[in-house]
Coordinates of C-alpha atoms in Angstrom, one line a residue:
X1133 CA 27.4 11.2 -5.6
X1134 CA 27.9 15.2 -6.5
X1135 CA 25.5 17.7 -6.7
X1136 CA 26.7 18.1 -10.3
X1137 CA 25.7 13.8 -10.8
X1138 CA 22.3 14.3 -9.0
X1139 CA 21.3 16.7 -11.6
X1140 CA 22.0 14.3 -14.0
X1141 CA 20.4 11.6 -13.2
X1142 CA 17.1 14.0 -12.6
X1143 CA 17.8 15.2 -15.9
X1144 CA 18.0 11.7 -17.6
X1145 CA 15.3 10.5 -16.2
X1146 CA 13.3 13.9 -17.1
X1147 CA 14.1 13.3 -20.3
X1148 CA 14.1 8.7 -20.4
X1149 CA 11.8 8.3 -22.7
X1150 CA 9.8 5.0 -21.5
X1151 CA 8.7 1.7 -23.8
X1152 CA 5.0 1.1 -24.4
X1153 CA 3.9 -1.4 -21.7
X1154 CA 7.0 -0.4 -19.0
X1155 CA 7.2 2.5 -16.1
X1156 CA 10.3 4.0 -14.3
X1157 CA 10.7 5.1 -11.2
X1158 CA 14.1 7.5 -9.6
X1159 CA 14.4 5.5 -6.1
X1160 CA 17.6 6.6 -4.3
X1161 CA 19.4 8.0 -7.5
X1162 CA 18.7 5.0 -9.4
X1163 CA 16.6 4.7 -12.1
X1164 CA 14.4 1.6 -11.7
X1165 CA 12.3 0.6 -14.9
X1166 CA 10.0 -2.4 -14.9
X1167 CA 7.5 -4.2 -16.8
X1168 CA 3.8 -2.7 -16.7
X1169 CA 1.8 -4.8 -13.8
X1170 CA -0.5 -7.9 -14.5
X1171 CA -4.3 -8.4 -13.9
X1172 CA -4.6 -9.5 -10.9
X1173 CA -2.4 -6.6 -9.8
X1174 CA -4.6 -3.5 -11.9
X1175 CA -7.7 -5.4 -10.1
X1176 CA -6.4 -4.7 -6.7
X1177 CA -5.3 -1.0 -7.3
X1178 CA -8.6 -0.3 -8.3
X1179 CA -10.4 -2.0 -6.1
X1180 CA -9.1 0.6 -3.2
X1181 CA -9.3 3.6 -5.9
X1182 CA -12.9 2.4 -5.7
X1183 CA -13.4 2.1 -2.4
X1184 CA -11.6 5.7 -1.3
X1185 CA -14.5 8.6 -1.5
X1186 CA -14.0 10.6 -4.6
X1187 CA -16.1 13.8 -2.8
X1188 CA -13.3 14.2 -0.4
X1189 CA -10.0 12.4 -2.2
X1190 CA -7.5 12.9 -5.2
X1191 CA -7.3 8.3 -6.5
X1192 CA -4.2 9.0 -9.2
X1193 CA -2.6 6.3 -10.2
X1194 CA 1.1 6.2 -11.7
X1195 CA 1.6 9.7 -10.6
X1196 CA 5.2 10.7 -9.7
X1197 CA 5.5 11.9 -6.0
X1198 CA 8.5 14.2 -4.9
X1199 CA 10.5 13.7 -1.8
X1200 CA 12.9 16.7 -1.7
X1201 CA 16.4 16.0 0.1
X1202 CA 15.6 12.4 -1.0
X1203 CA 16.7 11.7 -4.9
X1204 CA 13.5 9.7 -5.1
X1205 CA 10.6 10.0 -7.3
X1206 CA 8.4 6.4 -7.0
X1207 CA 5.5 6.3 -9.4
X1208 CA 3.1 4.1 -6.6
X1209 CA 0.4 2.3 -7.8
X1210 CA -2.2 5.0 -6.0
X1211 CA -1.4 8.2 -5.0
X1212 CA -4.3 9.5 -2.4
X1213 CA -4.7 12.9 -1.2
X1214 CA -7.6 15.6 -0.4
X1215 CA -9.1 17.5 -2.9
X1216 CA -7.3 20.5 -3.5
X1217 CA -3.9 19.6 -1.6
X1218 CA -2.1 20.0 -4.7
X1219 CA -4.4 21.6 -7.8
X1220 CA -1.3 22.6 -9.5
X1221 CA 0.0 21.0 -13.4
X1222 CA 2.8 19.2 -13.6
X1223 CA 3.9 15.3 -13.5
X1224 CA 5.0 15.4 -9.5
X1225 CA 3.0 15.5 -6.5
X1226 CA 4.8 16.9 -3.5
X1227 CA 4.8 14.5 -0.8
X1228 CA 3.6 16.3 1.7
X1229 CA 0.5 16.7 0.0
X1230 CA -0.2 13.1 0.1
X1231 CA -2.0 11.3 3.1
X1232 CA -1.8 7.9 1.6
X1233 CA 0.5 5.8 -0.6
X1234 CA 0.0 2.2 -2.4
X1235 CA 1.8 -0.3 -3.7
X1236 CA 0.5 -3.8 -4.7
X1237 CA 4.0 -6.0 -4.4
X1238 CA 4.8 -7.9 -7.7
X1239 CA 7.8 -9.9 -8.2
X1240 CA 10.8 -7.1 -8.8
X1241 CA 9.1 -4.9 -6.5
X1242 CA 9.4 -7.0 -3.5
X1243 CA 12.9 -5.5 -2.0
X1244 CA 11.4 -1.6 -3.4
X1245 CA 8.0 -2.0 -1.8
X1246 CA 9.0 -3.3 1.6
X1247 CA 12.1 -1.8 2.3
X1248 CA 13.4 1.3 0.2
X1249 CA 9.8 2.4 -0.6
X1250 CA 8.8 1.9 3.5
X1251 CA 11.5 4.6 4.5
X1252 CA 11.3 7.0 1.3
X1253 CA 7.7 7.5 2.3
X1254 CA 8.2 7.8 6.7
X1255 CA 11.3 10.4 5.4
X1256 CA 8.8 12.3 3.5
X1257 CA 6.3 12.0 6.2
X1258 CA 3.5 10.5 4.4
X1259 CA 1.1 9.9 7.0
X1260 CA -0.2 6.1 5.8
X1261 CA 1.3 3.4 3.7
X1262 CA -0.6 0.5 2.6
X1263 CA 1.5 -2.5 0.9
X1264 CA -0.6 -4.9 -0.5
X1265 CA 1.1 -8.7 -1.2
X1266 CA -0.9 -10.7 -3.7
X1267 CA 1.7 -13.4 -3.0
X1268 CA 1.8 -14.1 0.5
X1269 CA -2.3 -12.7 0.3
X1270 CA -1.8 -10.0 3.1
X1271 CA -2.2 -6.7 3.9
X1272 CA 0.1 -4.2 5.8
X1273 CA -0.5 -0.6 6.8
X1274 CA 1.8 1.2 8.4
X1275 CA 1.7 4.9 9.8
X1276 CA 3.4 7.6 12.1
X1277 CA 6.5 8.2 10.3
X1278 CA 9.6 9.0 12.5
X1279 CA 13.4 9.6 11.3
X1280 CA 14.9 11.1 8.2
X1281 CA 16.8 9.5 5.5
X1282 CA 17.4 6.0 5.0
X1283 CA 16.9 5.2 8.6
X1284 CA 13.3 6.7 8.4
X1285 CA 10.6 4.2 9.4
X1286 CA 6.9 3.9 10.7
X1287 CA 6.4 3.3 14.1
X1288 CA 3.0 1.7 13.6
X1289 CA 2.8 -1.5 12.1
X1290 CA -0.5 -4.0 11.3
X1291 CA -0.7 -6.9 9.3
X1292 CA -4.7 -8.3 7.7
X1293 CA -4.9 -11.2 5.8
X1294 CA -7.0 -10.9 2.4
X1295 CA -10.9 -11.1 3.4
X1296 CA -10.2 -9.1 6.6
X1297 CA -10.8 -5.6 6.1
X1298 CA -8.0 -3.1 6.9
X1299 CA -9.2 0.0 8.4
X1300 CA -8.0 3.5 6.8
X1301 CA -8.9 5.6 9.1
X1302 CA -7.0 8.6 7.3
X1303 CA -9.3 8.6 4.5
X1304 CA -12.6 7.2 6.5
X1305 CA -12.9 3.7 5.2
X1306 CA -12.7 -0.1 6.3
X1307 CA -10.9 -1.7 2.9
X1308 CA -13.0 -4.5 1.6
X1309 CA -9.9 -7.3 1.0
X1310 CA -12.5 -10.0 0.2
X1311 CA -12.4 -9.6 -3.8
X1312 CA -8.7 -9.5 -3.6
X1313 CA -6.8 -11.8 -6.3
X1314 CA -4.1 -13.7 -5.3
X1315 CA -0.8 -15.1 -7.0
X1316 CA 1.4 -18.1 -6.2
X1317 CA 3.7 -18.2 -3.5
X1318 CA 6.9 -16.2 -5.2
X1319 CA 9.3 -19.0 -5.9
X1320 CA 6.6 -21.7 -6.0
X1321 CA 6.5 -23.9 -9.0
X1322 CA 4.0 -22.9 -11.8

């Protein structure tokens, strides 16, 4: 892709204007739009925003996050960073302003969340990532981003099953998983 076809996609999706009840996201150069979340879902996400100080922490949710160099602007589910990293207007919050990112997995967002999403955020050095899978009823937290493009990673990696809590050490809590919802298995029959 040109420089000349990376400005427009960043123009169209500038400009996309997005259905009631959806949200779109520019991963990789691609715009991805999806249905809006479930219950179960906006339960978890604010469940953490809850549980994250608001003295000391920025909780947005569907705020656009900027990774320069990257074509990527994800809308995660929580946006965290300190008060006063990034006071400025505008829809995008430069990621180096952000100390952790959230995503609670639903069933397009499997592929995103784990694997695109994962290196996006070590590229852009985003010091914690917390996934949160309803369906297999797990946590994962990973941190110290290494590497640049798509072969960016986190070199630390820990798995807690709902109930456990998961400690955030980058913004001073232990997560409470207990109140967690679940969702069947993906590809488990209604």
């Amino acid at each position: 892709m040109t420089a000349v076809d990376d400005r427009r996609v960043h123009e169209a999706f500038e400009n996309l204007e997005v259905p009631e009840g959806f949200k779109a996201e520019l991963i990789r150069g691609e715009i991805v739009m999806m249905a809006g979340p479930d219950k179960v879902h906006n339960r978890i996400v604010q469940a953490v925003q809850d549980q994250i100080p608001s003295a000391g922490w920025d909780r947005l949710q569907t705020q656009d996050v900027a990774f320069p160099g990257q074509d990527s602007e994800p809308q995660p589910d929580l946006v965290v960073l300190e008060v006063g990293a990034d006071d400025g207007p505008g829809r995008l919050v430069p990621a180096g302003a952000v100390t952790l990112l959230v995503e609670v997995v639903s069933k397009t967002s499997v592929h995103r969340d784990y694997v695109e999403k994962r290196s996006i955020y070590a590229a852009g050095g985003v010091p914690a990532y917390l996934i949160i899978d309803p369906f297999e009823a797990k946590c994962l937290v990973l941190s110290e981003p290494i590497g640049s493009g798509v072969s960016a990673d986190y070199q630390s990696e820990r798995t807690r099953k709902f109930g456990d809590s998961v400690p955030l050490p980058w913004v001073g809590i232990d997560l409470d998983t207990s109140r967690f919802g679940t969702l069947p298995p993906l590809g488990a029959t209604p």
